[in-house]
Short mmCIF file of C-alpha atoms in Angstrom, two decimals:
data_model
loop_
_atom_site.label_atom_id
_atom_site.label_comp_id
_atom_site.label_asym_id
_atom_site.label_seq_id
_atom_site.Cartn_x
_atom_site.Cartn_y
_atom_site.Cartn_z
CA UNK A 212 0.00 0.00 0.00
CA UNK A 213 1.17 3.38 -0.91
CA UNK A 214 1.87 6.11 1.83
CA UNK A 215 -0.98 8.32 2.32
CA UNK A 216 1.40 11.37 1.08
CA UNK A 217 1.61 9.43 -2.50
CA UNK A 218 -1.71 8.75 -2.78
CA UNK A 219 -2.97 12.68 -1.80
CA UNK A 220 -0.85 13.92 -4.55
CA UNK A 221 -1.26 11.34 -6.99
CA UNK A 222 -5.26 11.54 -6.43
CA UNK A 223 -4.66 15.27 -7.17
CA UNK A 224 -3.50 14.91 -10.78
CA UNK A 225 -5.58 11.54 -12.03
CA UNK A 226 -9.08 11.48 -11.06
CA UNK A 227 -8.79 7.63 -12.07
CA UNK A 228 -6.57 7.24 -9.74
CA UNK A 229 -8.72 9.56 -7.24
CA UNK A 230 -11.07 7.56 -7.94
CA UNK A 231 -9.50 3.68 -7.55
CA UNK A 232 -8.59 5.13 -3.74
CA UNK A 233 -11.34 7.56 -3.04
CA UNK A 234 -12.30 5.01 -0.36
CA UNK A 235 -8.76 4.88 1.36
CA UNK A 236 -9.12 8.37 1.24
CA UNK A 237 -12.17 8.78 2.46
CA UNK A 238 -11.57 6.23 5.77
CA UNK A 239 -8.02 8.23 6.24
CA UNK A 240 -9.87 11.86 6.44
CA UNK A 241 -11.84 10.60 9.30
CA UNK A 242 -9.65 8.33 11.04
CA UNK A 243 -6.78 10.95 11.28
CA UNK A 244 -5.55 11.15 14.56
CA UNK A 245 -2.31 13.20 14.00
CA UNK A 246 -1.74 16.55 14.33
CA UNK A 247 0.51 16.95 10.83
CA UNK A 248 -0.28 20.45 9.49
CA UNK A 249 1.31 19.45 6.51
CA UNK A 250 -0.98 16.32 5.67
CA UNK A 251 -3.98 17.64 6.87
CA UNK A 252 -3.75 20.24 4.38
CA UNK A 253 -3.30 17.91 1.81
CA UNK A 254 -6.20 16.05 3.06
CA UNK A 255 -8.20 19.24 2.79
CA UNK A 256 -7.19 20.52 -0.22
CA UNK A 257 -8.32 17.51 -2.17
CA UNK A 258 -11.72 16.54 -0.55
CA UNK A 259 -13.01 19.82 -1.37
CA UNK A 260 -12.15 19.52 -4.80
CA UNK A 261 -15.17 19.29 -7.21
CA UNK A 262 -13.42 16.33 -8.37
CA UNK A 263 -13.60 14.36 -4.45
CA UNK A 264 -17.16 15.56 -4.33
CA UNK A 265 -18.28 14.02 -7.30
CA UNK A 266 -17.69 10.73 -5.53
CA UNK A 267 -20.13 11.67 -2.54
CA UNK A 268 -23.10 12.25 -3.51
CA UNK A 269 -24.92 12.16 -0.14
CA UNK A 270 -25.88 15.35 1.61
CA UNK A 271 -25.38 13.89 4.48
CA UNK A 272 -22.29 12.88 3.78
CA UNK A 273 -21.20 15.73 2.96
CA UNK A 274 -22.12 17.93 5.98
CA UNK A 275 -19.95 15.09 7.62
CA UNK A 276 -17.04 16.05 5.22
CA UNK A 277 -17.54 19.56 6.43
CA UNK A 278 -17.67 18.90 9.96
CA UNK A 279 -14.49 17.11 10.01
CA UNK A 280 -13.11 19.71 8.44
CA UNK A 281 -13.05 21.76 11.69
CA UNK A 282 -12.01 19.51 13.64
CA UNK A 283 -9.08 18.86 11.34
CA UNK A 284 -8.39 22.40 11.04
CA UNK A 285 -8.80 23.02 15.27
CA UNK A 286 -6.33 19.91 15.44
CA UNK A 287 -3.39 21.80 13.52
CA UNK A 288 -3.56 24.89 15.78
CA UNK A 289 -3.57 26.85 12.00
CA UNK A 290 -4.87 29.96 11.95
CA UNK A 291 -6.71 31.44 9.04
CA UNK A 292 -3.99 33.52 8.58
CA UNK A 293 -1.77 30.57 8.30
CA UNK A 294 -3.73 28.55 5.59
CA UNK A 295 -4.17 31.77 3.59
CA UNK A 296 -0.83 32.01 3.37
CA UNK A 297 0.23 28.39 2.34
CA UNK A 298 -2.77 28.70 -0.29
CA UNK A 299 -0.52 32.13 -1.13
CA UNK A 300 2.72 30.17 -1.53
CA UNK A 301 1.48 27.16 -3.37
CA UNK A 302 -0.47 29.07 -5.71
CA UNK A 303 1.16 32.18 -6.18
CA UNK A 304 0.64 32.57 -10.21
CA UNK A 305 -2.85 31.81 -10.62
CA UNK A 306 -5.60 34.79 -10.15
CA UNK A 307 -6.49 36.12 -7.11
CA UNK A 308 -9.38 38.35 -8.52
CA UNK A 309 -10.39 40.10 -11.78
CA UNK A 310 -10.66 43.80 -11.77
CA UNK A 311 -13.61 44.25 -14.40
CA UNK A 312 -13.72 47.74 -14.14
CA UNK A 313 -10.87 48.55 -15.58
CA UNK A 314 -10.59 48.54 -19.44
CA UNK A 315 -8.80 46.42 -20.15
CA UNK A 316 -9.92 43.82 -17.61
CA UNK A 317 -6.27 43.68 -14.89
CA UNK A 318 -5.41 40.39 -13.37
CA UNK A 319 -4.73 40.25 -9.69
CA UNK A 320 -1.96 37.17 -8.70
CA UNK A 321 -1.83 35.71 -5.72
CA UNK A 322 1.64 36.63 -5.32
CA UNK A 323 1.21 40.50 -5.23
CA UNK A 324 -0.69 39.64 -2.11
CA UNK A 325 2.02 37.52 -0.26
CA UNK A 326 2.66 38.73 3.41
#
């Protein structure tokens, strides 16, 4: 069996392979015990993907999802302020926000906004 780490990023990128271990991942995201910042970001990042969702398509379910989210996020003592900024980091090139208003339309990175 692969180590959870290999199978969060490798889910990321195939969503056949996402979808051969969405039930690992699944039992993993609520058995979690530890207090890894690292992997419960990576566990966070891809069940509230539109491509982990797919796979649950009970409400109920997914207020569960949600619920354990907290919990997950209480257990890493991150702030808001803390996963804002590793969103920051590991994204820093795509676009924060569009400013419409302006002609023509001006792209906003998430790096211009890096504390």
């Amino acid at each position: 069996m692969p180590d959870i780490r290999d199978i969060l990023k490798e889910a990321k990128n195939y969503d056949g392979y996402l979808k051969k271990h969405f039930e690992t991942i699944k039992r993993f995201y609520f058995e979690y015990h530890g207090k890894d910042a690292d992997i419960i970001f990576e566990l966070l990042d891809l069940v509230f993907r539109v491509t982990f969702l797919k796979y649950v398509q009970n409400i109920e379910d997914r207020y569960l999802l949600a619920e354990r989210a907290f919990e997950l996020i209480q257990k890493s003592n991150y702030s808001l302020l803390d996963m804002f900024k590793q969103r920051l980091y590991r994204n820093k090139d795509a676009i924060l926000f569009r400013d419409m208003g302006a002609t023509p339309s001006q792209n906003f990175l998430m790096k211009e906004f890096m504390i």
